[in-house]
Short mmCIF file of C-alpha atoms in Angstrom, two decimals:
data_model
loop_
_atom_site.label_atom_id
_atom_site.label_comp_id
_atom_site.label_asym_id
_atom_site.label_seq_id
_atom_site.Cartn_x
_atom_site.Cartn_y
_atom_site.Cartn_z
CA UNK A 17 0.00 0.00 0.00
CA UNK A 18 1.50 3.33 -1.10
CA UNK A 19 2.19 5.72 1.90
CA UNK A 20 -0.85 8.05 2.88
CA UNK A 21 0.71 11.30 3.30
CA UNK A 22 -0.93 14.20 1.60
CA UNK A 23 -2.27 13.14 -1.46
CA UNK A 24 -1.95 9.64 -0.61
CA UNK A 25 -4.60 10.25 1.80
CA UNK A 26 -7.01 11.53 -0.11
CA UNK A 27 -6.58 8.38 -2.54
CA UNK A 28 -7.30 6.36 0.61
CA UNK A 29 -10.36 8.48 1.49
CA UNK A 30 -11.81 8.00 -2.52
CA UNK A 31 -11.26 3.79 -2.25
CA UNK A 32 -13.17 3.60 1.17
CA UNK A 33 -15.75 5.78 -0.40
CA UNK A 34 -15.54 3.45 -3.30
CA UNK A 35 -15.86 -0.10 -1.53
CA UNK A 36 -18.66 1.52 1.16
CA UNK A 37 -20.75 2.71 -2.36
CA UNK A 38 -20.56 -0.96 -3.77
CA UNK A 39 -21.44 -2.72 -0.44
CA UNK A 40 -24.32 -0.31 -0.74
CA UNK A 41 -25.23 -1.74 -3.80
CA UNK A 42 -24.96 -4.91 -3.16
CA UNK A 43 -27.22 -5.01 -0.02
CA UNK A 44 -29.74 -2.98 -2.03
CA UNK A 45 -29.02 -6.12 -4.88
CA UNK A 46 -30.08 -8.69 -2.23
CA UNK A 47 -33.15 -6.60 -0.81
CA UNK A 48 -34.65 -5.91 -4.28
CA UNK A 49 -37.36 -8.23 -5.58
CA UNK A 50 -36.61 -10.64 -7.77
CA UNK A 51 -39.09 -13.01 -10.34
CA UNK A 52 -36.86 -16.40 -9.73
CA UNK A 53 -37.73 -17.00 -5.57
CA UNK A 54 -40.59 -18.75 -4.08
CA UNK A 55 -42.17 -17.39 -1.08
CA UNK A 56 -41.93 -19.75 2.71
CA UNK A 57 -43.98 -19.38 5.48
CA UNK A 58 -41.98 -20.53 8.79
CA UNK A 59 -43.76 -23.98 9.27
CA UNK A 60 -42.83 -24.92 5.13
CA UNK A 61 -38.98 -23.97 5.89
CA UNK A 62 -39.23 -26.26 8.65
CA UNK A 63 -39.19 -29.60 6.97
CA UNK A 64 -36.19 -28.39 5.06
CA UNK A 65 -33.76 -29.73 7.60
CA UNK A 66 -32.26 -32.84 5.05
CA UNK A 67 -33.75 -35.81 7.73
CA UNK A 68 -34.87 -38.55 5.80
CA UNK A 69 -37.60 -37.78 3.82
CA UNK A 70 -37.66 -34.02 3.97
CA UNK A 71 -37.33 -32.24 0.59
CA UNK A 72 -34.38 -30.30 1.06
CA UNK A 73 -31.89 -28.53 3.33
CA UNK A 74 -32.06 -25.02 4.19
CA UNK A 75 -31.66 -22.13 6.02
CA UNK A 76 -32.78 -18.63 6.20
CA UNK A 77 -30.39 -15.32 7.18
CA UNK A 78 -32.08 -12.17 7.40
CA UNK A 79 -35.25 -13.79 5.89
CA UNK A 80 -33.21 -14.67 2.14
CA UNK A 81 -33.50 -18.48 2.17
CA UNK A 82 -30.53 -20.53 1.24
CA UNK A 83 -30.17 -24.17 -0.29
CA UNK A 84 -27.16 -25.78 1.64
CA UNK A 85 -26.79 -29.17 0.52
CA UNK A 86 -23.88 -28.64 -1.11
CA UNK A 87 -22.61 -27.90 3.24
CA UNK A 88 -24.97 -31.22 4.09
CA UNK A 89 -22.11 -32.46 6.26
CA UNK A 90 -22.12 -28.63 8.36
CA UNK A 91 -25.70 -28.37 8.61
CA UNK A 92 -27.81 -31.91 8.46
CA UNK A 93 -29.47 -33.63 11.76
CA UNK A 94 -26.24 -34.30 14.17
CA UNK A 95 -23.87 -32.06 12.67
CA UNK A 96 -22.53 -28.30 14.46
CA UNK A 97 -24.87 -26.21 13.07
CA UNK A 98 -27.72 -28.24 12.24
CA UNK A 99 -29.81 -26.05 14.48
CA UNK A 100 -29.44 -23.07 11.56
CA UNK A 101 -31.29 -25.45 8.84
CA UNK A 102 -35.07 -25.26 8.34
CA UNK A 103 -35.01 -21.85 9.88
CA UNK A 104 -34.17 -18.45 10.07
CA UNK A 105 -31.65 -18.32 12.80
CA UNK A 106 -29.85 -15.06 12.02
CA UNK A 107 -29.16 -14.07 15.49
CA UNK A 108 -26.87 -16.75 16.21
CA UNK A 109 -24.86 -16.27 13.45
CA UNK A 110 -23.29 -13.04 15.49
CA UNK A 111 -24.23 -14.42 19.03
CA UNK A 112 -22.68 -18.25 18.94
CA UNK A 113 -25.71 -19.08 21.14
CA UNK A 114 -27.01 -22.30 19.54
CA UNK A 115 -29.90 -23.17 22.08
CA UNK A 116 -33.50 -22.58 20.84
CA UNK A 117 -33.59 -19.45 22.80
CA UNK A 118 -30.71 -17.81 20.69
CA UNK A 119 -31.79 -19.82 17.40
CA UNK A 120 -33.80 -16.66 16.40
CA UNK A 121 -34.46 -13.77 13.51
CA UNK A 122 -34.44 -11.36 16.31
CA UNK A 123 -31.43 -8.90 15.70
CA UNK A 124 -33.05 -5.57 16.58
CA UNK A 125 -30.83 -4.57 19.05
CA UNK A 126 -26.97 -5.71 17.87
CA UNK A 127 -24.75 -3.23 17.52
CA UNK A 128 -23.16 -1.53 14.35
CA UNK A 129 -20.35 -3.95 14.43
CA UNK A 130 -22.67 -7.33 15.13
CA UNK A 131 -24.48 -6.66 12.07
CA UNK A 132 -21.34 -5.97 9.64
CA UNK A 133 -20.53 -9.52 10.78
CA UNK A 134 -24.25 -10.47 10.14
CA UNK A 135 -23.63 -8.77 6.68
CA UNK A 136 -20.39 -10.97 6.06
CA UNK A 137 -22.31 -14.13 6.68
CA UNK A 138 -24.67 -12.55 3.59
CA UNK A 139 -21.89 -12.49 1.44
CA UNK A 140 -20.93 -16.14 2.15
CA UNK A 141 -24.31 -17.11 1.56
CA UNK A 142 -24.81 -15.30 -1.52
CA UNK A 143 -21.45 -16.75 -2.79
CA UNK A 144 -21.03 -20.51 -1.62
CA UNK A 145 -24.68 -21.51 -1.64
CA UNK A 146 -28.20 -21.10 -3.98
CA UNK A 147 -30.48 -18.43 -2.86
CA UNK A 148 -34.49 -20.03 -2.98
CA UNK A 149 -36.45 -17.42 -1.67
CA UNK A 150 -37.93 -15.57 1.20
CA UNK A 151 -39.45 -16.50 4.27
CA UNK A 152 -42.59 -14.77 5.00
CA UNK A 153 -42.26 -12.73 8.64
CA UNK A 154 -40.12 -10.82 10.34
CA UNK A 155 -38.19 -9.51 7.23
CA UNK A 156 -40.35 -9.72 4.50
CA UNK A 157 -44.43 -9.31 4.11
CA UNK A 158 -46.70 -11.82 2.39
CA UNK A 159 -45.97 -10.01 -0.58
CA UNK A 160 -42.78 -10.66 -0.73
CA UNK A 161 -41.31 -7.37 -0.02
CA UNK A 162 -38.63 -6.25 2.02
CA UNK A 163 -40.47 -5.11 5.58
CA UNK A 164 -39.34 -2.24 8.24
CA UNK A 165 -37.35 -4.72 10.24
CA UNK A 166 -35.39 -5.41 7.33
CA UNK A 167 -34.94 -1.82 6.16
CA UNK A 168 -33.68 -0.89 9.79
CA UNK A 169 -31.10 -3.80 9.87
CA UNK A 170 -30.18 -2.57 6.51
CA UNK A 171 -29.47 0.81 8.15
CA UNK A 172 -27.94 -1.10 10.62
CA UNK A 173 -25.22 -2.06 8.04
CA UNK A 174 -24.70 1.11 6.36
CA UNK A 175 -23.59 2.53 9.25
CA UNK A 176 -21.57 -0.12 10.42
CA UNK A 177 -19.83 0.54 6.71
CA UNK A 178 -19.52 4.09 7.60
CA UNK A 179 -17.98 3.60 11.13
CA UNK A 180 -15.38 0.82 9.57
CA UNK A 181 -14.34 3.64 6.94
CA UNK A 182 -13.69 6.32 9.05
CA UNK A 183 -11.67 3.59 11.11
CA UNK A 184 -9.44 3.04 8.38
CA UNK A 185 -9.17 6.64 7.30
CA UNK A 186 -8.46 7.19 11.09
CA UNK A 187 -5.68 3.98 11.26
CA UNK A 188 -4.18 5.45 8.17
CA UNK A 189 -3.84 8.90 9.68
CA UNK A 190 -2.88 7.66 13.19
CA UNK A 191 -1.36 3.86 12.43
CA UNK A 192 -1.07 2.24 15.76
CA UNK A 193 2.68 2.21 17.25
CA UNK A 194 4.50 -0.40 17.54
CA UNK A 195 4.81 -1.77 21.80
CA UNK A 196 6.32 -3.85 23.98
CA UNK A 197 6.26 -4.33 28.13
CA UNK A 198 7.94 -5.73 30.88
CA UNK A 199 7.82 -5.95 34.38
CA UNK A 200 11.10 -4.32 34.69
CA UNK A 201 11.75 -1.59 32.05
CA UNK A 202 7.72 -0.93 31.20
CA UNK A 203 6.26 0.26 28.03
CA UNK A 204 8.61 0.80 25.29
CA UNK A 205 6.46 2.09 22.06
CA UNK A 206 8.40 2.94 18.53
CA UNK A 207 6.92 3.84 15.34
CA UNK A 208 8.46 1.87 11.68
CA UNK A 209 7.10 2.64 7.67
CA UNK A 210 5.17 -1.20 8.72
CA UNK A 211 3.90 0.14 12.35
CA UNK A 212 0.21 -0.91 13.12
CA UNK A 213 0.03 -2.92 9.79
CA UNK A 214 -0.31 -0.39 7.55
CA UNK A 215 2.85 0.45 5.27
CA UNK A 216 3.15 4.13 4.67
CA UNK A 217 6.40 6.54 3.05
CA UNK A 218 7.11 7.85 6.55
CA UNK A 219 7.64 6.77 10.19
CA UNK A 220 6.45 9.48 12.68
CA UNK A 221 6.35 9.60 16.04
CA UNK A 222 4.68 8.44 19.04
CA UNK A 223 1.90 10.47 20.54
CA UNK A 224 -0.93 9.68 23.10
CA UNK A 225 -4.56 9.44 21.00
CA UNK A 226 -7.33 11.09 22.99
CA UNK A 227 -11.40 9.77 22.22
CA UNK A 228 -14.33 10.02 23.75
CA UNK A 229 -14.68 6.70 25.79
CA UNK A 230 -12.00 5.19 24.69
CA UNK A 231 -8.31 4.70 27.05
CA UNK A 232 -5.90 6.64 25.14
CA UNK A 233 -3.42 4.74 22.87
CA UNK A 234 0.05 4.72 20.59
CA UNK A 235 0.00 6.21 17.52
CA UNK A 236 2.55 7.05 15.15
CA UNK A 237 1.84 10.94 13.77
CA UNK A 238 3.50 12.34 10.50
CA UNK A 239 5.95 15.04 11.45
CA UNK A 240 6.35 16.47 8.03
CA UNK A 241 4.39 18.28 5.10
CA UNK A 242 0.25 19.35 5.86
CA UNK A 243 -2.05 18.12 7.81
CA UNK A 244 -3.95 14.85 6.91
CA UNK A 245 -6.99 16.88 6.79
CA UNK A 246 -5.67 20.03 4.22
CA UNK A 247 -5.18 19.60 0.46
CA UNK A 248 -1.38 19.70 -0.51
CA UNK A 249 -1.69 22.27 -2.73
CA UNK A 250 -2.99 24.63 -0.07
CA UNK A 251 0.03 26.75 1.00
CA UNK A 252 -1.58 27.41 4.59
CA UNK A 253 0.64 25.03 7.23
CA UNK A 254 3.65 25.12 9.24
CA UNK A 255 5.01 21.74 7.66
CA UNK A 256 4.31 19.96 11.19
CA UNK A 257 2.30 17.13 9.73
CA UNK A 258 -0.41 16.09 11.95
CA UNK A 259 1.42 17.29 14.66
CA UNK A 260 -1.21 19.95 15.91
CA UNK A 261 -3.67 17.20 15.90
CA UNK A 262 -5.92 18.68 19.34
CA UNK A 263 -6.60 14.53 20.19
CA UNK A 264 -2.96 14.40 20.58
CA UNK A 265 -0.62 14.62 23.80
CA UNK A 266 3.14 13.75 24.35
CA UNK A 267 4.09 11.09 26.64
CA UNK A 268 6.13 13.17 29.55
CA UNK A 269 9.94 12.34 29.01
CA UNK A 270 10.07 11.17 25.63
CA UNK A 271 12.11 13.85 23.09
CA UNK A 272 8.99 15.08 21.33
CA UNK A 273 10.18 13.81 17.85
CA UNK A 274 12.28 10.82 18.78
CA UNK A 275 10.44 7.45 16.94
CA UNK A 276 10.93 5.74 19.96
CA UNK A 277 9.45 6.09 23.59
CA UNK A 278 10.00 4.44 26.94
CA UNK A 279 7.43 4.91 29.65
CA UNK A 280 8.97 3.17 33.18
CA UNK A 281 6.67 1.67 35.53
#
């Protein structure tokens, strides 16, 4: 990955943009009706659970009903996740809890990052496995359209898109430092172009990262050239970097633009 100084930065900003627009799409893809799916009521998807004599195996995620045959030895009668089949169990897919009390559609109330995980499992389903249609419920009405549930949890998902993209823009700004401790010397943090996994054209330095409701952490701040924030071209900076960033303190005793810092116990 090219460093994300200046321009760079700005290139970084226009791909997350990019990849949040097509996710976008794609859930509005999967949401749109379709001619080629057959509506289920809940007590028809149940004898899809591939015992002997049922007509099929299947399971339902955020109402979208999946054939998983091709997965028989994952999902039939016995197997790990044999509870998911004949059902729509999305709530487990985020929670892990496989009793019947967790083996639910209910996923009003997980959190941005629950249902980006939730929207991963979509994009599993979508690409290892035949979609067959829709149950009737929670998700979608007897017409087989997408219901308010379904447009919230969509929602749900946008935003979670929008919080992981400012997270990267952030992590690109502010890569995490590099750290070690022991129970003699302390914390030793350094900054390196590789630094917090992302590879960049500069090193920085290490400077305390202030957020609401978060403990402070390492991060490794540009020293050089304009803020992250400014256009290059604009002639208006002091050539500090991100220096002057107002989330950002010095750790007490470290040379302020030395790449490495020790903090004793």
């Amino acid at each position: 990955m090219p460093g994300l100084g200046g321009r760079g930065l700005w290139l970084g900003l226009a791909v997350a943009v990019a990849a949040a627009a097509a996710m976008a799409a794609r859930l509005m893809g999967w949401w749109s009706p379709r001619a080629d799916f057959r509506l289920f009521i809940p007590e028809e998807l149940a004898r899809y659970r591939g015992r002997p004599g049922d007509p099929g195996l299947y399971l339902a995620l955020l109402g979208r009903v999946y054939d998983v045959s091709s997965g028989r030895r994952h999902y039939e009668p016995g197997a790990h996740y044999s509870g998911f089949a004949g059902r729509d169990a999305s709530r487990a897919f985020v929670t892990g809890d496989y009793s019947e009390a967790g083996l639910v559609d209910d996923v009003s109330d997980l959190s941005f990052s629950e249902m980006l995980t939730l929207q991963n499992w979509l994009s599993f389903y979508e690409k290892n496995y035949k979609f067959k249609g829709r149950v009737i419920g929670r998700f979608y009405g007897e017409d087989g359209l997408p219901t308010p549930e379904l447009t919230q949890a969509e929602a749900m998902m946008t935003k979670g898109l929008e919080a992981n993209r400012q997270e990267l823009i952030e992590k690109q700004r502010f890569p995490p430092c590099n750290a070690e401790w022991s129970f003699i010397r302390g914390s030793r943090f350094w900054c390196s172009q590789q630094s917090g996994g992302v590879s960049r054209d500069w090193i920085g330095v290490p400077r305390k990262l202030f957020k609401p409701g978060v403990k402070p952490h390492c991060v490794c701040v540009r020293t050089t050239g304009p803020p992250s924030d400014q256009l290059p071209e604009n002639p208006m900076h002091r050539n500090r970097g991100d220096l002057d960033h107002p989330n950002l303190g010095e750790y007490p005793g470290c040379p302020p633009l030395a790449i490495t810092c020790s903090v004793p116990l």
